[in-house]
Short mmCIF file of C-alpha atoms and ligand atoms in Angstrom, two decimals:
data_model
loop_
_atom_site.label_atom_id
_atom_site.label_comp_id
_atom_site.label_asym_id
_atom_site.label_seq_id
_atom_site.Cartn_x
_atom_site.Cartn_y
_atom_site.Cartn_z
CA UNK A 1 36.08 -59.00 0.35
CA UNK A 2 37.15 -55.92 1.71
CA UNK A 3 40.82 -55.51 2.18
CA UNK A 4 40.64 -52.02 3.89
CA UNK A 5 38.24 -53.30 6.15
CA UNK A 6 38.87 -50.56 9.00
CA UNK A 7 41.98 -49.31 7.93
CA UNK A 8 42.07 -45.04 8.25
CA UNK A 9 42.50 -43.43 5.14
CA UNK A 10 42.65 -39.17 5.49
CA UNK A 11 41.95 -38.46 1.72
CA UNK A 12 42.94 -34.58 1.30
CA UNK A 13 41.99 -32.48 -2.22
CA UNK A 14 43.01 -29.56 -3.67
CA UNK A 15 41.72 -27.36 -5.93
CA UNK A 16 41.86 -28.62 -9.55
CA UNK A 17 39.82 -29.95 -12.16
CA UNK A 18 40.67 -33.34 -11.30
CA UNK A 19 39.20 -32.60 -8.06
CA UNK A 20 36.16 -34.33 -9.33
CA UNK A 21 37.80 -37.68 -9.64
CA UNK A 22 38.51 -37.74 -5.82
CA UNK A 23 34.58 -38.55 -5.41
CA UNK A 24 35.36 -41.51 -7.36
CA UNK A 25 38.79 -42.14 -5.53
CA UNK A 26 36.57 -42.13 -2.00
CA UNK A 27 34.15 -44.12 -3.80
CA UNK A 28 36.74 -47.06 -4.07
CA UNK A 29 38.03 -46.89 -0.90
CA UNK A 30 35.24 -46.94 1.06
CA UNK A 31 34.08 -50.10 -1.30
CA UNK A 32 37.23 -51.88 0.23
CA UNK A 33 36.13 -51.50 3.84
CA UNK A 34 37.86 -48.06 4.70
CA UNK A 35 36.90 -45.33 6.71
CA UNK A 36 38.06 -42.26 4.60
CA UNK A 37 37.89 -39.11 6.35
CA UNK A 38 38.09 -36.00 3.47
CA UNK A 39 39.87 -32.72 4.06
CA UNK A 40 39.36 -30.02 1.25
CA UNK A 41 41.15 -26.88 0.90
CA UNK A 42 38.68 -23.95 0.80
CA UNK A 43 39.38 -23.58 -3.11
CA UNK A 44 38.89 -27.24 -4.09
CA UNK A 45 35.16 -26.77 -2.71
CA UNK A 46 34.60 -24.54 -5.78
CA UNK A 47 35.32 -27.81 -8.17
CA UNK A 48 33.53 -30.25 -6.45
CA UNK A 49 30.50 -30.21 -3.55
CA UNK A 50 31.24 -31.35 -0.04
CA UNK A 51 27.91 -32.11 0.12
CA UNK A 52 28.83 -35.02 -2.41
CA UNK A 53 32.06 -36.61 -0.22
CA UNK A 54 29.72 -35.88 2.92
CA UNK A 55 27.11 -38.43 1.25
CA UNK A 56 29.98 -41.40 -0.44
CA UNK A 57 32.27 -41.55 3.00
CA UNK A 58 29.42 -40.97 5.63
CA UNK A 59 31.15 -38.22 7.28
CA UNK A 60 31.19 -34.96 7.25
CA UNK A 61 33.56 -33.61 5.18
CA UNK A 62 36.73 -31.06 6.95
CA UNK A 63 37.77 -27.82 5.62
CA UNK A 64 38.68 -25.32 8.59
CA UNK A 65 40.80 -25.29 11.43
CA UNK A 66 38.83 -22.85 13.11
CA UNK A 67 35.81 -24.93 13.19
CA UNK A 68 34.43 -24.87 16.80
CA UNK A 69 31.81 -27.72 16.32
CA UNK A 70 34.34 -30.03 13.90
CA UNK A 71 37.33 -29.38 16.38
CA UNK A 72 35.10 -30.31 19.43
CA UNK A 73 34.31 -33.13 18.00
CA UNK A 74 37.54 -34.65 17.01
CA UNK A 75 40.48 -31.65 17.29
CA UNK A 76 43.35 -31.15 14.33
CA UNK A 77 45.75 -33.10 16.55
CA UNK A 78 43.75 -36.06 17.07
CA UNK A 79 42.97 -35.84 13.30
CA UNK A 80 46.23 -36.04 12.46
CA UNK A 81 46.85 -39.14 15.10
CA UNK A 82 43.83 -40.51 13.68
CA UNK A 83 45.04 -41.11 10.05
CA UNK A 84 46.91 -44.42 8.95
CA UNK A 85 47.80 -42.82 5.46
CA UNK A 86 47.17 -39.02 4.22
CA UNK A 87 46.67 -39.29 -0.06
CA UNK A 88 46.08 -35.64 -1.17
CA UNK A 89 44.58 -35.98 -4.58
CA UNK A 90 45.02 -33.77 -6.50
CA UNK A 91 47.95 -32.64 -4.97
CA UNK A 92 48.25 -28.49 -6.86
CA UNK A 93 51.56 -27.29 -7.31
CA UNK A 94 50.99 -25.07 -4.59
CA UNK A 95 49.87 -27.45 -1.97
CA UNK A 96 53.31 -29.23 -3.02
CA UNK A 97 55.47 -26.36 -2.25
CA UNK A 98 53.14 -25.76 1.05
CA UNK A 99 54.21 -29.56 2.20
CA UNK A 100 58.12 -29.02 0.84
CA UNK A 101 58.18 -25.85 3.00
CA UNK A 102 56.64 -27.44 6.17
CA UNK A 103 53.92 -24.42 6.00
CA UNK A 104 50.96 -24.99 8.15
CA UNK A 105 48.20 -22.28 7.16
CA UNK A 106 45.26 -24.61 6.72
CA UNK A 107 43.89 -27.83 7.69
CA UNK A 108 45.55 -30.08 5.11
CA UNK A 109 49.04 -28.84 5.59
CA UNK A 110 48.63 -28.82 9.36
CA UNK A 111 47.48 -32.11 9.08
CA UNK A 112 50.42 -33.34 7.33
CA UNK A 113 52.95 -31.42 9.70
CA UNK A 114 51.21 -32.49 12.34
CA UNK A 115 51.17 -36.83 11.64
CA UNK A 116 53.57 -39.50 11.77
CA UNK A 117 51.28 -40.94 8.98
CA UNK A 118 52.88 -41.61 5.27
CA UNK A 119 52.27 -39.42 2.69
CA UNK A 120 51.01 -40.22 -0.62
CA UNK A 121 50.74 -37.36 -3.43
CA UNK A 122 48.97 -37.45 -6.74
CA UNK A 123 49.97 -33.94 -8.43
CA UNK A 124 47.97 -32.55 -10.82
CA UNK A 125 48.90 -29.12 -13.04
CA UNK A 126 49.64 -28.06 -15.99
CA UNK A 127 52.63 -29.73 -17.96
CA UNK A 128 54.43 -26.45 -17.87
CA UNK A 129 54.12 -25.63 -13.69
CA UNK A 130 55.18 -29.72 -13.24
CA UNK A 131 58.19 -29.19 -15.44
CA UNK A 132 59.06 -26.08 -13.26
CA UNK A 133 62.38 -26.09 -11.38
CA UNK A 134 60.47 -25.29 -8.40
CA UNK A 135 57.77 -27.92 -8.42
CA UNK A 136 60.55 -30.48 -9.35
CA UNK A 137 62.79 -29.13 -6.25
CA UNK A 138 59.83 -29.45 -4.33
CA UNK A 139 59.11 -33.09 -5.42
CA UNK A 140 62.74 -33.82 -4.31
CA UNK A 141 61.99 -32.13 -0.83
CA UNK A 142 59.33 -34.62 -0.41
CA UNK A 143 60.87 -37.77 -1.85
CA UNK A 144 63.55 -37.20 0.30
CA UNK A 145 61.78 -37.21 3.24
CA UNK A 146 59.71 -40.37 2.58
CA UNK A 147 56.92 -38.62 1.03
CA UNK A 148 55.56 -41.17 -1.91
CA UNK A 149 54.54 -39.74 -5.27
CA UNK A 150 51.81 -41.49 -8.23
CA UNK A 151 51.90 -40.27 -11.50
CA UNK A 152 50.97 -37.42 -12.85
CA UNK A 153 50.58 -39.25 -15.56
CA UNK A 154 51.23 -38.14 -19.33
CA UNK A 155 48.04 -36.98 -21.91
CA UNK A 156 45.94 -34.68 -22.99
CA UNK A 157 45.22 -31.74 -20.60
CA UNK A 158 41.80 -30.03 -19.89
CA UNK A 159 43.48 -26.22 -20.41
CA UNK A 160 44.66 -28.08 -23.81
CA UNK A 161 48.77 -28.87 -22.95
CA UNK A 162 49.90 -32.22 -23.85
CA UNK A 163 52.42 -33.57 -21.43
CA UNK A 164 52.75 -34.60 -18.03
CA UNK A 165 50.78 -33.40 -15.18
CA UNK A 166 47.57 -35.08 -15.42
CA UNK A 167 45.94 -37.10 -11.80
CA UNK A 168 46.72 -40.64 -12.15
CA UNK A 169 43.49 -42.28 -12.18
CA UNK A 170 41.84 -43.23 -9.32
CA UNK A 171 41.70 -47.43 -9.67
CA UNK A 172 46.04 -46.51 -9.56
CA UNK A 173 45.97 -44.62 -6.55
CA UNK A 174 43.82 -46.96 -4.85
CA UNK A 175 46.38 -49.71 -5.97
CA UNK A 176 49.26 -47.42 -4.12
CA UNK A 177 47.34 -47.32 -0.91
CA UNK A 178 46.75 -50.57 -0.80
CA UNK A 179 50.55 -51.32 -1.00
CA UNK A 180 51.10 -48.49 1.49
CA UNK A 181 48.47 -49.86 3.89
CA UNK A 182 49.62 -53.16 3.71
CA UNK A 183 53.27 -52.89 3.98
CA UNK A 184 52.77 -50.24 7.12
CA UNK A 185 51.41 -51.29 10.69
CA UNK A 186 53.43 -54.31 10.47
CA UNK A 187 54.92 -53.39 13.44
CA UNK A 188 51.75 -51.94 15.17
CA UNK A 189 52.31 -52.95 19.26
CA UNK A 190 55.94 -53.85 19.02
CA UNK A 191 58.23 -51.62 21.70
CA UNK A 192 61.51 -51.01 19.60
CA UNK A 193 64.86 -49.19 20.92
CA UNK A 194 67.16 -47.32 18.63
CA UNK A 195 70.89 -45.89 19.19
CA UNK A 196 71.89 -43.27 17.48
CA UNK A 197 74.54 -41.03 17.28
CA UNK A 198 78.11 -40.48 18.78
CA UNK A 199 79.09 -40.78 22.55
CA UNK A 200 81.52 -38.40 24.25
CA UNK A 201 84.04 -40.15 26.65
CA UNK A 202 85.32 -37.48 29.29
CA UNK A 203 88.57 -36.61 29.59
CA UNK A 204 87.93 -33.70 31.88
CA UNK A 205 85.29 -31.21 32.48
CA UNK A 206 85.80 -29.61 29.17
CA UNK A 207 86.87 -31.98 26.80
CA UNK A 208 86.06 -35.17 25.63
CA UNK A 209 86.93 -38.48 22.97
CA UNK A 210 84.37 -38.21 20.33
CA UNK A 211 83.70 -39.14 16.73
CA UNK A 212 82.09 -37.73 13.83
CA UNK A 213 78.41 -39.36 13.83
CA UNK A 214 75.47 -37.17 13.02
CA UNK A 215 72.79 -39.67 14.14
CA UNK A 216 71.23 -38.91 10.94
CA UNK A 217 70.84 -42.37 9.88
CA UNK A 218 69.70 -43.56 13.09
CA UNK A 219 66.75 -40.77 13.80
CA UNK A 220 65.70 -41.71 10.30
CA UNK A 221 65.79 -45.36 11.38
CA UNK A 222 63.46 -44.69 14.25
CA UNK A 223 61.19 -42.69 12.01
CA UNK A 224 60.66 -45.29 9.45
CA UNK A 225 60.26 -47.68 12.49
CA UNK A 226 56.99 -45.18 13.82
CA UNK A 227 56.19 -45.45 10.47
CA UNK A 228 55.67 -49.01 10.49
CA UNK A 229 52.96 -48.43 13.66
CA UNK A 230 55.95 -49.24 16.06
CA UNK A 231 56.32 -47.79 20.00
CA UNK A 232 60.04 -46.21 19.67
CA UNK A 233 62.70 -45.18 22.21
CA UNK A 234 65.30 -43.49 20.72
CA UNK A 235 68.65 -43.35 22.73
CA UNK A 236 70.56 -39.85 21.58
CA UNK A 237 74.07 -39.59 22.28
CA UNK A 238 74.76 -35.56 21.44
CA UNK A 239 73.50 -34.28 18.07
CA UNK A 240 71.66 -31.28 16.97
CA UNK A 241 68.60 -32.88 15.30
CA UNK A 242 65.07 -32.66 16.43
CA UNK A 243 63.18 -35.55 17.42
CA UNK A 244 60.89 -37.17 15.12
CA UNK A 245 57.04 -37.02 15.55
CA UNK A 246 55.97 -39.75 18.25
CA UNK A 247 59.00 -41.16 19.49
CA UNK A 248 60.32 -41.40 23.34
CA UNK A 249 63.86 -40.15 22.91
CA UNK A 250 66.64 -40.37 26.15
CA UNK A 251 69.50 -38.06 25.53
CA UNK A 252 72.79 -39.31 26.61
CA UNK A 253 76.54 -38.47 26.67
CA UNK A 254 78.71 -41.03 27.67
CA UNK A 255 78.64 -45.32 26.27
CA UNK A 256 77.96 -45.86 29.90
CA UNK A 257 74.95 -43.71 29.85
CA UNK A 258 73.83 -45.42 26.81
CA UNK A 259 74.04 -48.65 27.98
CA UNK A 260 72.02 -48.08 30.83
CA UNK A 261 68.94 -46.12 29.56
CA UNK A 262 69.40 -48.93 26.85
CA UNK A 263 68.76 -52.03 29.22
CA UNK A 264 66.31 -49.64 31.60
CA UNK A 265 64.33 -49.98 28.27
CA UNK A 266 65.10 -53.26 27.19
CA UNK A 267 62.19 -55.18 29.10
CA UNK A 268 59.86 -55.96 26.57
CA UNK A 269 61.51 -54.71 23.72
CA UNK A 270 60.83 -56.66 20.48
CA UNK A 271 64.03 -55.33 18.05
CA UNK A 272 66.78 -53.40 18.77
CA UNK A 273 68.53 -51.53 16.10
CA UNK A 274 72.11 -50.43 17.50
CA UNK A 275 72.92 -47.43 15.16
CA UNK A 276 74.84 -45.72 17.10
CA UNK A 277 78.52 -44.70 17.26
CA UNK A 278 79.40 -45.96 20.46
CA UNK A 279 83.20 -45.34 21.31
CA UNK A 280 84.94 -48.58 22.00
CA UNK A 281 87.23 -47.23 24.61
CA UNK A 282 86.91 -44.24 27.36
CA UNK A 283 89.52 -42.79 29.35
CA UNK A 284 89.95 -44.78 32.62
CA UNK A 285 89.80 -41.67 34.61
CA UNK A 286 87.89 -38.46 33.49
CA UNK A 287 90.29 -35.64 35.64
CA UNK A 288 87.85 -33.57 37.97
CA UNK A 289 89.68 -30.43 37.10
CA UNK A 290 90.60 -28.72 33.49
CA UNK A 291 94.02 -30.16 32.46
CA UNK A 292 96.30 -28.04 32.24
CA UNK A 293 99.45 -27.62 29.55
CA UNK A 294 102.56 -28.29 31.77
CA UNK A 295 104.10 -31.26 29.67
CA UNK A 296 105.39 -31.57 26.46
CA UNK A 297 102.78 -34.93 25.77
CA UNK A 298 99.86 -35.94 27.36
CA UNK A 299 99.00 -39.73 27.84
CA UNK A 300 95.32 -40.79 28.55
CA UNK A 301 95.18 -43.46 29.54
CA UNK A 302 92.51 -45.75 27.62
CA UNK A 303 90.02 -48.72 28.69
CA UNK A 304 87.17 -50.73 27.23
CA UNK A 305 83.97 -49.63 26.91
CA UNK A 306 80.54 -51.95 27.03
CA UNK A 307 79.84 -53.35 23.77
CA UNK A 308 76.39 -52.28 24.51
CA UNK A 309 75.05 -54.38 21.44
CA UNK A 310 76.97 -57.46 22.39
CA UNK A 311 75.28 -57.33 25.64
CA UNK A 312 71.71 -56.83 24.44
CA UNK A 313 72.22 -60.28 22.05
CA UNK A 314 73.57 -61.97 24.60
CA UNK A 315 70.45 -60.87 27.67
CA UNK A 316 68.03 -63.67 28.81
CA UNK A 317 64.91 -62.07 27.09
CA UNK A 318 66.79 -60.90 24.00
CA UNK A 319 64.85 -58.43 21.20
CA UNK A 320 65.45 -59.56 17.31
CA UNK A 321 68.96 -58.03 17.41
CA UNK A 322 70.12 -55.26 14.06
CA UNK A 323 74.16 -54.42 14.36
CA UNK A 324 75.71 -51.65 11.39
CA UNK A 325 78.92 -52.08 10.53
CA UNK A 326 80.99 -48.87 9.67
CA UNK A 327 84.02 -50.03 7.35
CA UNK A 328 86.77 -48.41 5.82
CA UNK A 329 87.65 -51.58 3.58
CA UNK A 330 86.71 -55.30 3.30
CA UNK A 331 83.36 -54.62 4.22
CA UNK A 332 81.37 -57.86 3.91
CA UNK A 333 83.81 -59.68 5.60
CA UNK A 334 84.38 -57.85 8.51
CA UNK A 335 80.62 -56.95 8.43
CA UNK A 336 80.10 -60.98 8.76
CA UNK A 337 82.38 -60.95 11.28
CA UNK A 338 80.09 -59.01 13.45
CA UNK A 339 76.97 -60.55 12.48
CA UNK A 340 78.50 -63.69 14.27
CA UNK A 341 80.63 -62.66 16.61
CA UNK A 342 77.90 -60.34 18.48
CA UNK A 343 75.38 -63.19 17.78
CA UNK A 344 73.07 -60.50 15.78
CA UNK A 345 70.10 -61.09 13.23
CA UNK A 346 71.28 -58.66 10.72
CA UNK A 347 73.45 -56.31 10.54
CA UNK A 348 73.49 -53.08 7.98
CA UNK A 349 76.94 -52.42 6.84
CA UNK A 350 78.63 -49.72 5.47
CA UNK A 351 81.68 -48.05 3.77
CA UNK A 352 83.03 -44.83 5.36
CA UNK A 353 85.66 -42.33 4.40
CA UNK A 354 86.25 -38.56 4.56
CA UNK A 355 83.31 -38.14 2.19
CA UNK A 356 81.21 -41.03 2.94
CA UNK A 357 79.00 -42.61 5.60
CA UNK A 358 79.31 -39.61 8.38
CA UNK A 359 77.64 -36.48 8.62
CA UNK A 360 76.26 -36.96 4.64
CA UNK A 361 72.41 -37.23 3.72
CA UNK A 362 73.39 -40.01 1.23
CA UNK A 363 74.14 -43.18 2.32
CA UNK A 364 74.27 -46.66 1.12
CA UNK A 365 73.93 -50.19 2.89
CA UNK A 366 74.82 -53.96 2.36
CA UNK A 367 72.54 -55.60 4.89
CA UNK A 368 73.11 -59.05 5.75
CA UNK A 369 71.25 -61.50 7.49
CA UNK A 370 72.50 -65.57 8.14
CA UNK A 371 71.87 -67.55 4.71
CA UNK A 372 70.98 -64.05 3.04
CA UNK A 373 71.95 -60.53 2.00
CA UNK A 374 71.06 -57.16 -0.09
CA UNK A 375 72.34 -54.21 -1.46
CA UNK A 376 70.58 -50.73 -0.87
CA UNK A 377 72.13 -48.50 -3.11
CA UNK A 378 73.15 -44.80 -2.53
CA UNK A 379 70.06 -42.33 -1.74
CA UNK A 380 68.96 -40.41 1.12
CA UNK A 381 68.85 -41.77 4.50
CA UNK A 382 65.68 -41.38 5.16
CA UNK A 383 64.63 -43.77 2.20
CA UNK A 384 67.33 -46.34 3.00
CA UNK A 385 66.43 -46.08 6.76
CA UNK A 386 62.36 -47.23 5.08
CA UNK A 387 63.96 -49.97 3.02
CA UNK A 388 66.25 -50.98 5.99
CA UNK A 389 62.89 -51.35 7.82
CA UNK A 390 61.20 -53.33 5.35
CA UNK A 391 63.60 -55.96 5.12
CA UNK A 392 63.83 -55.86 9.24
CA UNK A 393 60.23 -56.74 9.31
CA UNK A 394 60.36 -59.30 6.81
CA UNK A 395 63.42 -60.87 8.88
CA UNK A 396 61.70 -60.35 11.96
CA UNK A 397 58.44 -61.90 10.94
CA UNK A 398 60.08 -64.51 9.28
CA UNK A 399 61.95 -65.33 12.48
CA UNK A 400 58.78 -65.67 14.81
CA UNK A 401 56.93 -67.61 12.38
CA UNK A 402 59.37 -70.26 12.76
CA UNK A 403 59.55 -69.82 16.46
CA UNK A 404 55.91 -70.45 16.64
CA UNK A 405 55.65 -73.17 14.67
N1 CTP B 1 78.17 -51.03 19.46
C1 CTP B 1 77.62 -51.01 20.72
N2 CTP B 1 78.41 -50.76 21.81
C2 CTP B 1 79.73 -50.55 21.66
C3 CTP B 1 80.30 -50.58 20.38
C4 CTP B 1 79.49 -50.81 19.29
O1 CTP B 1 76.41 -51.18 20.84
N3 CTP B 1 80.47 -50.31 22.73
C5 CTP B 1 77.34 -51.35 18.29
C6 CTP B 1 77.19 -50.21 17.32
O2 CTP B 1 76.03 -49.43 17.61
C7 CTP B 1 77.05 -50.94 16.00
C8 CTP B 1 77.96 -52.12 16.16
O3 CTP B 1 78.00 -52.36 17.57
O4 CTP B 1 75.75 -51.44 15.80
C9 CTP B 1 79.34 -51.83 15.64
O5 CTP B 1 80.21 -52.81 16.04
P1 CTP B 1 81.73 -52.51 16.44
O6 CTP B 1 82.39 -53.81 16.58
O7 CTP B 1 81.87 -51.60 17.58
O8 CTP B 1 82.17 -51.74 15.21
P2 CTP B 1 83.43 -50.91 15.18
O9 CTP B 1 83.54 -49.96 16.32
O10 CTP B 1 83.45 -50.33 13.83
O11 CTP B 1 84.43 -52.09 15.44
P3 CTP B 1 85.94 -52.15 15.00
O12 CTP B 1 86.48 -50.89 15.53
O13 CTP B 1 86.44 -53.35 15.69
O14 CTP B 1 85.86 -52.26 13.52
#
């Protein structure tokens, strides 16, 4: 049997003496049906031959980005597009810091700034340059952005240190792709639309009804989403983040604007994750001209807003439906509330306060689903937004296997 039958596995090495272990690493994968592509850094080709990964993978093995005859063949960008998982073993302590810093000054790290892909690092270094502040600040970098990490593991160490910072063997990291493999794709083909962030309400040409949502959450939402092989639109109400590597994103200001590039999308959409902060109510006339301080009070006058959610649920082709749930108190009930009331499939709730839930990295979520729930504790958004993901697929998959049957 071979369970990677296919699947695209970019295997990158560094320079180290574990470097020699990678041969073996390819070895494996290509035994489970893979096509493994390797990248070296210029330095890891004085620990082990390319000659040698040219001859186990069947292809020629990468190590320039100037390479005329390589890049005509299949460029750096497509490379990157190319890859269903990037596993850099051994990962140096340098190449680590390269990746934390977002530097792109060879192949490998342009590779991995360049892909949607997920990352898997096995470091390998001497006990002493692992224990470092800066290699451990590093490895939080990366965790933090999704970036998964196996071993180093603890022993004996060819420069003669005892401690941790050997490779994990190569029959473990083959284990971690396979989980990696496995678990992403699931939503290869599947059109999904995200809100995220605040909407501003117009009160005249200058000023508007706002709220405090950074759209963190939801831009890591639709990442984890591409992640999972998915086609994303992501509807922006005004933030200041970049958009994540291969999704469609539609700025917008006001919930009306929303709504509309929401259900211009909506044909064909499988899920819909509604992570937005959508204000409930807009003023009922936005003044043409600046208003102007001639009264003691001003009253705006206020009226409903499209529960833009609400309507999605309730549309003739509807996509598997995800609500969140911002609470100040009470959370699972009122968060149950909403899952029934709006008719959704899940919904991810949260608690908020001054401190909590708004413009934070950290975040943490009590998802609930009908007959089921779970607790994602506190950690960074973009690792909730993953496990958020996971459980929507599960949901989601669960949901049309019973419609098919
Ligand atoms: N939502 C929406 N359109 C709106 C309002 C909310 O799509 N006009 C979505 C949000 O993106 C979120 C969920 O609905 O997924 C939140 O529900 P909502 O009832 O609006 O929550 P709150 O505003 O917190 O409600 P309340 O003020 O009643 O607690």
């Amino acid at each position: 049997m071979q369970p990677l039958r296919a699947r695209r596995v970019l295997l990158g090495i560094t320079a180290g003496i574990a470097a020699y272990k990678a041969a073996e690493l390819a070895r494996l994968l290509v035994k489970d049906g893979a096509d493994v592509q390797v990248v070296m850094t210029r330095s890891a080709t004085q620990f082990i031959g390319a000659m040698t990964l040219q001859a186990i993978t069947g292809r020629p093995v990468r190590d320039s980005l100037f390479d005329a005859q390589h890049e005509a063949a299949m460029g750096h960008i497509e490379l990157a597009r190319w890859a269903e998982v990037i596993v850099i073993a051994p990962a140096t302590a340098s190449t680590l810091a390269h990746l934390a810093a977002g530097t792109a000054d060879d192949l490998l790290t342009t590779l991995c700034l360049a892909s949607t892909a997920p990352l898997l690092v096995a470091p390998a270094m001497n006990q002493a340059m692992w224990a470092h502040p800066a290699t451990q600040a590093n490895i939080g970098v990366l965790s933090g952005r999704g970036t998964q990490l196996i071993g180093p593991a603890v022993g004996e160490q060819a420069c003669g240190d005892q401690g941790a910072g050997r490779m994990q063997e190569p029959a473990q990291i083959r284990g971690a792709i396979h989980d990696l493999l496995m678990k992403s794709g699931a939503l290869r083909g599947k059109r999904v639309i995200v809100t995220a962030g605040p909407t501003r309400e117009a009160i005249d040409p200058v000023r508007f009804v706002g709220n405090r949502s950074s759209g963190k959450m939801g831009f890591a939402v639709a990442s984890a989403l591409v992640a999972q092989g998915a086609d994303v639109t992501l509807v922006a109400g005004p933030v200041a983040l970049p958009t994540p590597g291969g999704i469609t994103r539609i700025d917008v200001e006001s919930a009306d604007d929303m709504h509309d590039a929401v259900f211009t999308s909506l044909p064909g959409a499988a899920i819909f994750v509604a992570c937005a902060a959508v204000a409930d109510f807009r003023p009922a006339r936005a003044a043409e001209q600046k208003i102007k301080k001639t009264d003691e009070t001003l009253v705006v006058e206020m009226i409903r807003n499209p529960d833009i959610l609400s309507e999605v649920s309730a549309s003739p082709a509807r996509p598997f439906c995800v609500g969140f749930a911002a609470e100040t108190h009470d959370v699972e009930n009122y968060a149950r509330g909403k899952l029934l009331a709006k008719g959704l499939d899940m919904i991810a709730a949260n608690q908020v306060s001054a401190s909590q839930g708004f413009e934070v990295d950290d975040n943490a979520l009590l998802v609930l689903w009908e007959g089921g729930q779970q607790r994602l504790p506190m950690q960074s958004k973009s690792r909730l937004a993953a496990q958020l993901v996971e459980l929507i697929v599960d949901r989601f998959n669960a949901q049309t296997a019973t419609e098919d049957s």
